[in-house]
CSV table of C-alpha atoms in Angstrom, one decimal:
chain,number,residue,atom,x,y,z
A,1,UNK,CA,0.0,0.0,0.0
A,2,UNK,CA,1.2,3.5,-0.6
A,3,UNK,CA,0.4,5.8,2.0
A,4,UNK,CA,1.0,8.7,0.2
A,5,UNK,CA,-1.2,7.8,-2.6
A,6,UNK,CA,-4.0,6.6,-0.7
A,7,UNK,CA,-3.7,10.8,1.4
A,8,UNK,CA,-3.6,12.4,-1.9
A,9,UNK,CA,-7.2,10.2,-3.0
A,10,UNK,CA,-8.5,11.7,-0.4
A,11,UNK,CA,-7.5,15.2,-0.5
A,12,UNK,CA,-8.5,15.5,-3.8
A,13,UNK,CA,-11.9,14.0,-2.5
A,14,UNK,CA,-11.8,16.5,0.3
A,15,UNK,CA,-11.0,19.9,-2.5
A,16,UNK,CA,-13.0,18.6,-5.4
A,17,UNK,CA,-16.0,19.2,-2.9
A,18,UNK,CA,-14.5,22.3,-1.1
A,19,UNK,CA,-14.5,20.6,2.0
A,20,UNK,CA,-11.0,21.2,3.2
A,21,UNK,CA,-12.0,24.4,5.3
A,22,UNK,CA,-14.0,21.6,7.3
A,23,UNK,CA,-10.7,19.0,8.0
A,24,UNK,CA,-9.1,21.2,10.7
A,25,UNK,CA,-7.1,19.0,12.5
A,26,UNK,CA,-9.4,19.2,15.6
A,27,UNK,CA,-12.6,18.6,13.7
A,28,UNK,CA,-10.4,15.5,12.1
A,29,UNK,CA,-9.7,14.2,15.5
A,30,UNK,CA,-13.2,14.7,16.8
A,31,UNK,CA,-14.5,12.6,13.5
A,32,UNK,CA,-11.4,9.8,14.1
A,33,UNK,CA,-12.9,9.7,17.6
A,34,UNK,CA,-16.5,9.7,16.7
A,35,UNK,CA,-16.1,6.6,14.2
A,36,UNK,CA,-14.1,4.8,16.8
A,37,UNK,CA,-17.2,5.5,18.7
A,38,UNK,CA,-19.1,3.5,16.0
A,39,UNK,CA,-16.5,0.2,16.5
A,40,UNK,CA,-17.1,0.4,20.1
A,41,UNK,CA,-21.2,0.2,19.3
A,42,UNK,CA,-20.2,-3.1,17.2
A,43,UNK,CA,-18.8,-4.5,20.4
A,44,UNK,CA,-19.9,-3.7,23.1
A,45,UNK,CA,-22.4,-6.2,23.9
A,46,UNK,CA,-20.3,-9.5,22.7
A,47,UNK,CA,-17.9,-11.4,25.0
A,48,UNK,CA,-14.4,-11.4,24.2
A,49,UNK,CA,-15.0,-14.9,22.8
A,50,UNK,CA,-18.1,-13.7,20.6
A,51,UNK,CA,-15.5,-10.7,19.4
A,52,UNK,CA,-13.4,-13.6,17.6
A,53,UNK,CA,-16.0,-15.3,16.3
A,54,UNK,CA,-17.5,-11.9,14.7
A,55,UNK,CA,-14.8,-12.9,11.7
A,56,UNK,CA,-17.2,-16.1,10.5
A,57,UNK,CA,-20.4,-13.3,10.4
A,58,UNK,CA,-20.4,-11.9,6.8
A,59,UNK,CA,-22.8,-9.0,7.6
A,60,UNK,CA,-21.4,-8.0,10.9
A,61,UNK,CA,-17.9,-8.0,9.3
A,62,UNK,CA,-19.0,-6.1,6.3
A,63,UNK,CA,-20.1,-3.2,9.2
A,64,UNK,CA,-16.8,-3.6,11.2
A,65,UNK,CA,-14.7,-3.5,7.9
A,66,UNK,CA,-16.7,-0.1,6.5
A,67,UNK,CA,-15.8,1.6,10.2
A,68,UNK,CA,-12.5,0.4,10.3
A,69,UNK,CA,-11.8,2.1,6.6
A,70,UNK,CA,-13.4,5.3,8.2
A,71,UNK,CA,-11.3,5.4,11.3
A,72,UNK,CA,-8.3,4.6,9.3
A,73,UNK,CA,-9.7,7.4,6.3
A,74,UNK,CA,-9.6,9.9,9.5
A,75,UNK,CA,-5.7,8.7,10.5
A,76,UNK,CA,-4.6,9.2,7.0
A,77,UNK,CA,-6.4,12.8,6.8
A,78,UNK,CA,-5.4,13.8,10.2
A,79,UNK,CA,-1.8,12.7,9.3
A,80,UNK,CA,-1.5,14.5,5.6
A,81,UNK,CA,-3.0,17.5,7.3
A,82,UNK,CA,-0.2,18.1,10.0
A,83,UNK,CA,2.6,16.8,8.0
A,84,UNK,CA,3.0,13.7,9.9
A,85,UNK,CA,4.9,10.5,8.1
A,86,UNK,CA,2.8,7.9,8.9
A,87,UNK,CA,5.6,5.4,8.7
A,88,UNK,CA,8.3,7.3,10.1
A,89,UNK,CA,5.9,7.3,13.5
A,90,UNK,CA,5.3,4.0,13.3
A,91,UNK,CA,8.5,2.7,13.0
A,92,UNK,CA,9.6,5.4,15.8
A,93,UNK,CA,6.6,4.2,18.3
A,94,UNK,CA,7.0,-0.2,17.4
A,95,UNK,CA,11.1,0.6,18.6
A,96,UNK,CA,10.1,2.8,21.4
A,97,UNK,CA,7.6,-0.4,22.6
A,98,UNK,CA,10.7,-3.0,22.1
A,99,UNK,CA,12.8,-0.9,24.7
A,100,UNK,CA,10.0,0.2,26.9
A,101,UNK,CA,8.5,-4.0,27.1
A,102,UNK,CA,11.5,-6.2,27.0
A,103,UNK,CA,10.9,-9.9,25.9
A,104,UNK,CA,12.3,-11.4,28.7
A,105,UNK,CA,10.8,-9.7,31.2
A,106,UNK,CA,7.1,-8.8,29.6
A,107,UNK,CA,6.8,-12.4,28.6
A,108,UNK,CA,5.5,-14.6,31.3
A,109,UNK,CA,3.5,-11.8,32.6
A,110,UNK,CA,1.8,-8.9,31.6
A,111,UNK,CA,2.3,-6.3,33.8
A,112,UNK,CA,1.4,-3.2,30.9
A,113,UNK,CA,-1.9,-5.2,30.7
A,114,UNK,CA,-2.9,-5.8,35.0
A,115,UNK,CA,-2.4,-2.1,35.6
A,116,UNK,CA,-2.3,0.8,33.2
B,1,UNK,CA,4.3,1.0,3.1
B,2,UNK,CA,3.4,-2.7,3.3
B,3,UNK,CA,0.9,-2.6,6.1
B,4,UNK,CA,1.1,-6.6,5.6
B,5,UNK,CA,4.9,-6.2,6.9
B,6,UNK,CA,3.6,-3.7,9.4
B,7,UNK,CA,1.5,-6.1,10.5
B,8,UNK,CA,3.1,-9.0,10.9
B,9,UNK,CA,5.8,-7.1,12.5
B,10,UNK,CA,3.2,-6.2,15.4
B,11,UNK,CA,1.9,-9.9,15.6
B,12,UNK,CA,5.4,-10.8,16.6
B,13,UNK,CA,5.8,-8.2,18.9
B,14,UNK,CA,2.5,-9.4,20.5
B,15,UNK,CA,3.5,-13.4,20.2
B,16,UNK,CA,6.9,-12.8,21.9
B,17,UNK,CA,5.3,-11.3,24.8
B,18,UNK,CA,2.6,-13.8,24.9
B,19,UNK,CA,0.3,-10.6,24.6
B,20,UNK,CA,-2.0,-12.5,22.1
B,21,UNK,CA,-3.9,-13.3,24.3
B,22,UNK,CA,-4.8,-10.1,25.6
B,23,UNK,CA,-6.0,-9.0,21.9
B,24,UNK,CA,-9.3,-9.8,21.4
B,25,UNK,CA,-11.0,-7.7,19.1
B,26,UNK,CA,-13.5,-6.7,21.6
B,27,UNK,CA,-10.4,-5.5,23.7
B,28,UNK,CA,-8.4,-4.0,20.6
B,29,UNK,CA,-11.7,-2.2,20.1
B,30,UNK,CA,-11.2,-0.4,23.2
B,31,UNK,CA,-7.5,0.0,23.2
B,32,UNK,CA,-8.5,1.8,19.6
B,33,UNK,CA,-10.7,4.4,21.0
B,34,UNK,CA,-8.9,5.0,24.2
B,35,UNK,CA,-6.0,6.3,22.2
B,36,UNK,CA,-8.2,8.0,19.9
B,37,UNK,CA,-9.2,9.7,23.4
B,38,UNK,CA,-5.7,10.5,24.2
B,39,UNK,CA,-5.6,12.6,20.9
B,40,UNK,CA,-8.8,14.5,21.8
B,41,UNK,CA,-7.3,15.3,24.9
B,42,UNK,CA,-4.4,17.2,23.2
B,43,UNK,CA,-6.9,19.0,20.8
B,44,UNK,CA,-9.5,20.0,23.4
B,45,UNK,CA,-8.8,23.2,24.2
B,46,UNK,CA,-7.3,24.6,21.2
B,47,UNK,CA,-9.6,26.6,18.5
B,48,UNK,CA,-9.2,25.0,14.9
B,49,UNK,CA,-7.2,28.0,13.9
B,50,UNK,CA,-4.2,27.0,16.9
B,51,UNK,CA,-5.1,23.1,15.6
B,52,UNK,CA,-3.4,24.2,12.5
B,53,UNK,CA,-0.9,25.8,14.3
B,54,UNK,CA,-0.1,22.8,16.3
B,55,UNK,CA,2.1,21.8,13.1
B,56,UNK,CA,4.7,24.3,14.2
B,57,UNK,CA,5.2,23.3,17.3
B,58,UNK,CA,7.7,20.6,18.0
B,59,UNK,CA,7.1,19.4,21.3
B,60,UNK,CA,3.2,19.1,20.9
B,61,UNK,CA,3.3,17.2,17.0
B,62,UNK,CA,6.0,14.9,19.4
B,63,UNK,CA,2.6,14.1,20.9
B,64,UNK,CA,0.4,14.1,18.4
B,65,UNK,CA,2.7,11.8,16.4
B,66,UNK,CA,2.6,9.4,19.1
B,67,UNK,CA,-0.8,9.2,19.8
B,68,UNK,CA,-1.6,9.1,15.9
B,69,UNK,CA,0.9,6.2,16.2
B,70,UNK,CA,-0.9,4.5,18.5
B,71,UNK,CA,-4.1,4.8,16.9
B,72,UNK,CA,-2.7,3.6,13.8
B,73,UNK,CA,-1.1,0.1,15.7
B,74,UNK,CA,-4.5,-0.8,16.6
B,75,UNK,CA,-6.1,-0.4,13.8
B,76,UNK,CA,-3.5,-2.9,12.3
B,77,UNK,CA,-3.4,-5.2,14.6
B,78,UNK,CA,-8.1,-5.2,15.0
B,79,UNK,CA,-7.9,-5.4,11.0
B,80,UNK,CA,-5.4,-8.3,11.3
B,81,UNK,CA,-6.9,-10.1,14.0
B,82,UNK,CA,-10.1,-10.0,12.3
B,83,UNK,CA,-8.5,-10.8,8.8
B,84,UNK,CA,-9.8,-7.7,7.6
B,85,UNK,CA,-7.6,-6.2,4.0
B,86,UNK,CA,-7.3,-2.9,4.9
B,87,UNK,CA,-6.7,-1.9,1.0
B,88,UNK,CA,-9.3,-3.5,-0.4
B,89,UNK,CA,-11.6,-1.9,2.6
B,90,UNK,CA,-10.3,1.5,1.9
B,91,UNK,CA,-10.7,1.1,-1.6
B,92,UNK,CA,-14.6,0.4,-1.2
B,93,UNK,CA,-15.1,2.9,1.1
B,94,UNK,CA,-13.5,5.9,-1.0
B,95,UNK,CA,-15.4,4.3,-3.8
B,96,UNK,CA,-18.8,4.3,-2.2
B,97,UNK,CA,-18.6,7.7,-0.8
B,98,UNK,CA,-17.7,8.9,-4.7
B,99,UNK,CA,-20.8,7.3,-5.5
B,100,UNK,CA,-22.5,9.0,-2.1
B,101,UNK,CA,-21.1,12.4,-2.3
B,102,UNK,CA,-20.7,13.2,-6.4
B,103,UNK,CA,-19.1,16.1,-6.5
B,104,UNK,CA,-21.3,18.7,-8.6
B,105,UNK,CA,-24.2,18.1,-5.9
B,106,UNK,CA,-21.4,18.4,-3.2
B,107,UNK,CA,-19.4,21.5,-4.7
B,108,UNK,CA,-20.8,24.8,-3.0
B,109,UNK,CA,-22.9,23.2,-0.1
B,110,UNK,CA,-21.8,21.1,2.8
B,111,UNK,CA,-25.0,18.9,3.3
B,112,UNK,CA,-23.1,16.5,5.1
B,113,UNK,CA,-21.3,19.1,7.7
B,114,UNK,CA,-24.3,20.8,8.3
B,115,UNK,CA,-26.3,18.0,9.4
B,116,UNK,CA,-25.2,14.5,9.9
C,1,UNK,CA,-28.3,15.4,44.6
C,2,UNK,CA,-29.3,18.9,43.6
C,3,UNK,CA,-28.1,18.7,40.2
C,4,UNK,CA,-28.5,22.0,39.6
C,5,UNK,CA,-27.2,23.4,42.8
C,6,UNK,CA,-23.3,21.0,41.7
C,7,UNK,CA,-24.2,23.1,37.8
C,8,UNK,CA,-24.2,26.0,39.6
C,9,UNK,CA,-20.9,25.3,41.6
C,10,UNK,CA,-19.1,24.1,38.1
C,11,UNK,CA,-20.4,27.6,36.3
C,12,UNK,CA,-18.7,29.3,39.7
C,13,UNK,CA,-15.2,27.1,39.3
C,14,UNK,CA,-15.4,28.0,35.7
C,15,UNK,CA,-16.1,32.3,35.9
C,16,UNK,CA,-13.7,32.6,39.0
C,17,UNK,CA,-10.8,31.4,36.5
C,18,UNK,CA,-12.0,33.3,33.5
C,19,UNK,CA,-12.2,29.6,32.0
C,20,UNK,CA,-16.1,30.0,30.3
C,21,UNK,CA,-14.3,31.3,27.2
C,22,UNK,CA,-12.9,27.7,26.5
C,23,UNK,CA,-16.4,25.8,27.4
C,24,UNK,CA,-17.8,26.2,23.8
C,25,UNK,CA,-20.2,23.0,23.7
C,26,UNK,CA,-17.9,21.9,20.8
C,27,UNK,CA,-14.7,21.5,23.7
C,28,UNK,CA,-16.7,20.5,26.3
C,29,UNK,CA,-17.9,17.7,23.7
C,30,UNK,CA,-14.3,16.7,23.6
C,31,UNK,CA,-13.6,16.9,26.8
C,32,UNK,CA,-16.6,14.3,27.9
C,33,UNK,CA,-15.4,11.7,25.6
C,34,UNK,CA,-11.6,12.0,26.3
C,35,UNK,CA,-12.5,11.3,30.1
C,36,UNK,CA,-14.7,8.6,28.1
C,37,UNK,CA,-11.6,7.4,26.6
C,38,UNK,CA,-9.6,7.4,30.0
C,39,UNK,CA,-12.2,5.2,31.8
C,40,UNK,CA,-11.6,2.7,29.1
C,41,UNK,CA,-8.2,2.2,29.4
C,42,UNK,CA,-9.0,1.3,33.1
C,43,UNK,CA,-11.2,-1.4,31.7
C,44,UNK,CA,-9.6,-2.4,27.7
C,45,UNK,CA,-7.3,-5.4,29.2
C,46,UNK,CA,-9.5,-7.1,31.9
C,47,UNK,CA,-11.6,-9.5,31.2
C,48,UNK,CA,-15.7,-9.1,31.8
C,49,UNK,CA,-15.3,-11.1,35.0
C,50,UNK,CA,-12.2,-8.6,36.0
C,51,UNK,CA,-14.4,-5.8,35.3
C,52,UNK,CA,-17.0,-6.7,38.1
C,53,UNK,CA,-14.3,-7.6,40.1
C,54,UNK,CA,-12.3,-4.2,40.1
C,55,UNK,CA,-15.0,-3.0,42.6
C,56,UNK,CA,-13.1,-5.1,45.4
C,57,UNK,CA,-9.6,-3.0,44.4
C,58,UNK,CA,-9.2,-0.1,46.3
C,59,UNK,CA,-6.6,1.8,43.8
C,60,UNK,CA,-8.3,0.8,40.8
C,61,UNK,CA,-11.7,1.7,42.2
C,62,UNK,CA,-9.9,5.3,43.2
C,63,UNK,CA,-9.1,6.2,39.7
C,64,UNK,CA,-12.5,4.5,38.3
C,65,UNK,CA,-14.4,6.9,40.6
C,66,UNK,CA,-12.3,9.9,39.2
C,67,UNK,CA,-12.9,9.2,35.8
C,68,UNK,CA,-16.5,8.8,36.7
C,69,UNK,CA,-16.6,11.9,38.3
C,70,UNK,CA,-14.4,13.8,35.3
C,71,UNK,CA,-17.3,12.2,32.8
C,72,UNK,CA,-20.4,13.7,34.8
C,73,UNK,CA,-18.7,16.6,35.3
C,74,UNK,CA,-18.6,17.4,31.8
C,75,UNK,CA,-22.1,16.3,31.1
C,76,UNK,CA,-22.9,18.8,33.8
C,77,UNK,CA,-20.8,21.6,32.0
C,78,UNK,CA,-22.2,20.9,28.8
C,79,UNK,CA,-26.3,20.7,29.4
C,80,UNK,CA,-25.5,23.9,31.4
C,81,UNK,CA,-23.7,25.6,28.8
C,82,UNK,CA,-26.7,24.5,26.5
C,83,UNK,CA,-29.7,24.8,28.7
C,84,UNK,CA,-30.4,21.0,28.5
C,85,UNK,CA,-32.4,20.3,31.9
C,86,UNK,CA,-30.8,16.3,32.1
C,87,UNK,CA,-33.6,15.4,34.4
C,88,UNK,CA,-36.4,15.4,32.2
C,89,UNK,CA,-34.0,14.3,29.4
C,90,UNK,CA,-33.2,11.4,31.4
C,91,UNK,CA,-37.2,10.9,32.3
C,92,UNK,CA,-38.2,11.1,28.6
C,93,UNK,CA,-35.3,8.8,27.4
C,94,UNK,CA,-36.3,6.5,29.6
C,95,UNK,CA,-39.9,6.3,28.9
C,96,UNK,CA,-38.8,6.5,25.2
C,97,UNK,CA,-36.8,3.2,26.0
C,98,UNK,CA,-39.9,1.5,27.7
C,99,UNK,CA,-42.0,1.5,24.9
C,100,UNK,CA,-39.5,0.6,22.8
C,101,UNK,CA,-38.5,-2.6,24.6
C,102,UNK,CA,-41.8,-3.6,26.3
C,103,UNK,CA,-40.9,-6.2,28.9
C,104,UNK,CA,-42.5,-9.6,27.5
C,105,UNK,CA,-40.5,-8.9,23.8
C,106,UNK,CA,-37.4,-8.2,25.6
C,107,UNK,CA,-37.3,-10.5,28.1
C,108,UNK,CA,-36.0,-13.9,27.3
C,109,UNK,CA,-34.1,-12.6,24.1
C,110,UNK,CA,-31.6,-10.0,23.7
C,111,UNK,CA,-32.3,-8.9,20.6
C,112,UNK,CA,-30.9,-5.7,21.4
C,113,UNK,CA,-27.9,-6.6,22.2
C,114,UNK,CA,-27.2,-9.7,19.6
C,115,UNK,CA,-27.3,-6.8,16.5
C,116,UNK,CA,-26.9,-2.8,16.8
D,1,UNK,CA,-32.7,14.9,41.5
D,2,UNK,CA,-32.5,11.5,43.4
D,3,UNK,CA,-29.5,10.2,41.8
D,4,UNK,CA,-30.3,6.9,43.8
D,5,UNK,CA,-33.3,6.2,43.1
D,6,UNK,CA,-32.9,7.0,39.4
D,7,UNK,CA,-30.4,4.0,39.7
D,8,UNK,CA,-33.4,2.0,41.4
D,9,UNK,CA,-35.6,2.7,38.0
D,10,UNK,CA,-32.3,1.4,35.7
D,11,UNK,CA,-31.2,-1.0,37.4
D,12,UNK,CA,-35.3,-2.2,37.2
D,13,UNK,CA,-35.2,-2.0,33.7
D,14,UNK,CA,-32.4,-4.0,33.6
D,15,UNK,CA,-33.6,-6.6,35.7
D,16,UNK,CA,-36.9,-6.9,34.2
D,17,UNK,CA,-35.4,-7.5,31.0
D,18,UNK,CA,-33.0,-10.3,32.5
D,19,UNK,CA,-30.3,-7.3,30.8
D,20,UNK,CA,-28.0,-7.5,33.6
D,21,UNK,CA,-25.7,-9.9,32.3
D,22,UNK,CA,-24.8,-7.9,29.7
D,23,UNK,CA,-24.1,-4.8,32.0
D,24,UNK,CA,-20.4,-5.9,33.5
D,25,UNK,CA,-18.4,-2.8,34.1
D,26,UNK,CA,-16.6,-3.4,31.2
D,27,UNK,CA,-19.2,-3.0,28.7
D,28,UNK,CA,-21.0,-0.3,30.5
D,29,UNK,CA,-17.9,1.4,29.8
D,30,UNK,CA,-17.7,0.7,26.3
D,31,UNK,CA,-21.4,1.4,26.1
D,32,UNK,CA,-20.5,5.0,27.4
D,33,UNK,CA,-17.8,5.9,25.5
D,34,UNK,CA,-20.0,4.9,22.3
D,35,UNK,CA,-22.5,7.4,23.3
D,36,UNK,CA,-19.8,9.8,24.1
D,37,UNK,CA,-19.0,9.1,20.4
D,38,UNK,CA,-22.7,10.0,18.9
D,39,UNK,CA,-21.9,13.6,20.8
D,40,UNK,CA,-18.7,14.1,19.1
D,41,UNK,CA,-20.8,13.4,15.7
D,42,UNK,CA,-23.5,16.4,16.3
D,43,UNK,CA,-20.6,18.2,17.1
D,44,UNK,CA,-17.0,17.8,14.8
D,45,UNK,CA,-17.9,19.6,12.1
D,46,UNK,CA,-19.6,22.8,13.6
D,47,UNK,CA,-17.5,25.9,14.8
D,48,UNK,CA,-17.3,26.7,18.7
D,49,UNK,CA,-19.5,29.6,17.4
D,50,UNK,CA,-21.8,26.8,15.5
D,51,UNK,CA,-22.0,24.7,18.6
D,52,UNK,CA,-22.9,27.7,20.8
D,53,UNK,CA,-25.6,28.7,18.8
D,54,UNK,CA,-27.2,24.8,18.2
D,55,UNK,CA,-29.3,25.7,21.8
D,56,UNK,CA,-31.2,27.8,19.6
D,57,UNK,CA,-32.0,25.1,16.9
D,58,UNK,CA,-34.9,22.3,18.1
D,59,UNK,CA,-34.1,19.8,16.3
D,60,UNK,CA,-30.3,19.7,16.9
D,61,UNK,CA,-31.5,20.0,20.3
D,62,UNK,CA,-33.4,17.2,20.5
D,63,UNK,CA,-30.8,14.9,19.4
D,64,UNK,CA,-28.1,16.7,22.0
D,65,UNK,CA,-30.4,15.9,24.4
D,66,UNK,CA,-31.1,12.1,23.9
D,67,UNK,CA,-27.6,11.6,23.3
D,68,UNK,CA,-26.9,13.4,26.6
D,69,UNK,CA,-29.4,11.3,28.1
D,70,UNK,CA,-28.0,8.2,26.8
D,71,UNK,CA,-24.3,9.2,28.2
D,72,UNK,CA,-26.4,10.3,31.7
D,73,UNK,CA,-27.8,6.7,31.7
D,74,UNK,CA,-24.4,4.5,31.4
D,75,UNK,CA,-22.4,6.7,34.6
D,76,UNK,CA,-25.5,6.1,36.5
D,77,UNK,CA,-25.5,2.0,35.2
D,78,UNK,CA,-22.0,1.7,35.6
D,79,UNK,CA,-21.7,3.9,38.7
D,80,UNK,CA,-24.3,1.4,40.3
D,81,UNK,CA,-22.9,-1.4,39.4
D,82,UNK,CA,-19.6,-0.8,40.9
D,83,UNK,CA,-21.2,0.9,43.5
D,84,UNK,CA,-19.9,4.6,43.4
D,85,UNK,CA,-21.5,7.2,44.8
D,86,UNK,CA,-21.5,9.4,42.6
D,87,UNK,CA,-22.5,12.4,44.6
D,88,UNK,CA,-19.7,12.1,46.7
D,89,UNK,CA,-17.4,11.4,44.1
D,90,UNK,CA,-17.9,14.3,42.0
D,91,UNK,CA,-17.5,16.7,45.6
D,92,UNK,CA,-14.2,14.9,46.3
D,93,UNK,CA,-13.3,15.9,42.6
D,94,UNK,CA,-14.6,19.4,42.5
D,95,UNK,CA,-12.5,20.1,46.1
D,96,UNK,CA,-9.2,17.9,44.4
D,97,UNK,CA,-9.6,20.7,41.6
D,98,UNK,CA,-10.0,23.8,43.7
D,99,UNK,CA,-6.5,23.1,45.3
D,100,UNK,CA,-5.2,22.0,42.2
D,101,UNK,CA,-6.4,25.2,40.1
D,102,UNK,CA,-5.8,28.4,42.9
D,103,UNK,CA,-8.0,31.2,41.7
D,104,UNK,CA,-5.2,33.7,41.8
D,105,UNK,CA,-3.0,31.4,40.0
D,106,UNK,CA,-5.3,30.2,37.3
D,107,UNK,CA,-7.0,33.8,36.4
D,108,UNK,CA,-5.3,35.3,34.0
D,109,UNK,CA,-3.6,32.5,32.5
D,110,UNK,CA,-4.7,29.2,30.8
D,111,UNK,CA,-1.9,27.4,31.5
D,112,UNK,CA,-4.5,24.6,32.1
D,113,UNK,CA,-5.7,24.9,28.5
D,114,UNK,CA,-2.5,26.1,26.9
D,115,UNK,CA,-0.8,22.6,27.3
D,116,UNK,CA,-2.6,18.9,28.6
């Protein structure tokens, strides 16, 4: 996948209908929020084990896939609209995780995960 | 970016910890919007014209690069879990919102900002 | 609780610091669900059982209870701010959700929550 | 308002519906922050001018209000079900945040609001 390509489809979307004066990057956050929101609605009624099983359920997954694009279509807007390399920060962040949780002492327990 | 590579990058990150287990969707879910949280948090207070200023502000995009990070590491990790192609999702959702927003109706009014 | 009497104090907290000019409803939106987003990071790795368990942890239960009270504090803010009177939102929501769910239909099923 | 016995008429409507299973903390929480989310929708693409005027629009209002309602309803559910109370809670926060944020200090300045 190309990142880049993917941000300029949708900024082209976003000025071919003059609604770039609308994607400030605060309005962008709220709308990243308010679709995560709509994945929270998916699953918030379903046990952890119906969660995994949602995978074998065409039209649920169909629902969860459309919000998932829309979450990440907010990332990638958000992202081309401050001038943040999406891949750069991820690389940056996944390192910063490998020092922060060594193997050998985050496996075997899991610490991050019994108290945030 | 390969967000395949990404991904299976993360998986291992999460297997070597024996952090799979953790990762339900359901839970990922959450872990999703919580950081998506975190970023409203650092937009709050700000009026969308200082939101676009954030850009020239080192120590706050450190932030907002983070946090977008973060965002971005669950949405991989949900979409990978669930077996979810984040392309091909992408690609149908750009493509249905062309369909849903053409852009000589859209031009000139913002029908879909002023009232969702 | 005199809800309008803990409004009142809020509004008071808010003038004495010259802080009303940042409580646009927009920000005061954001604000509610970032506190949102902070109580589920409290809850995102624990497991349902966990979750009704936390209520015999006395440090998780002091942070749960902050959150809590940052969340309702915020919904107080914001119906303030917009002249919302939440008790007879809350009345006619709930009589709204009785005749949508009559008891017999409901009961036995969980329609509501197998599909949103 | 009798926060409590609000709580008794919920936690009724629950019951009658044999809904309590589905109410752990965990997905009372979720169940919140998803309503937070349907706020953040009315809301992301309005200016703070746009958002202080919607009081003045009824049917804008109407929908601020259920969805107000709807947040209102999962603190109390939750609340209950870990047994907070919440009035006490929220006075234990207001007086953490009046030593926190000194009137004399906090006049004047943002500092608050300038950085999170």
């Amino acid at each position: 996948v190309d990142l880049a390509a993917l941000q300029a489809r949708l900024r082209t979307f976003a000025e071919d209908r003059n609604w770039v004066q609308f994607h400030s990057p605060k309005n962008l956050v709220m709308a990243l929020a308010g679709e995560a929101g709509e994945l929270l609605e998916l699953f918030q009624w379903l046990t952890e084990e119906q969660s995994r099983q949602i995978a074998h359920s065409n039209p649920d997954m169909q629902r969860v896939r459309e919000e998932l694009a829309d979450v990440l279509i907010y990332v990638l807007r958000l992202a081309d609209t401050l001038g943040v390399d999406l891949e750069s920060a991820l690389h940056d962040k996944i390192a910063l995780n490998e020092r922060k949780y060594p193997i050998e002492v985050s496996r075997g327990n899991a610490i991050k995960y019994s108290r945030r």
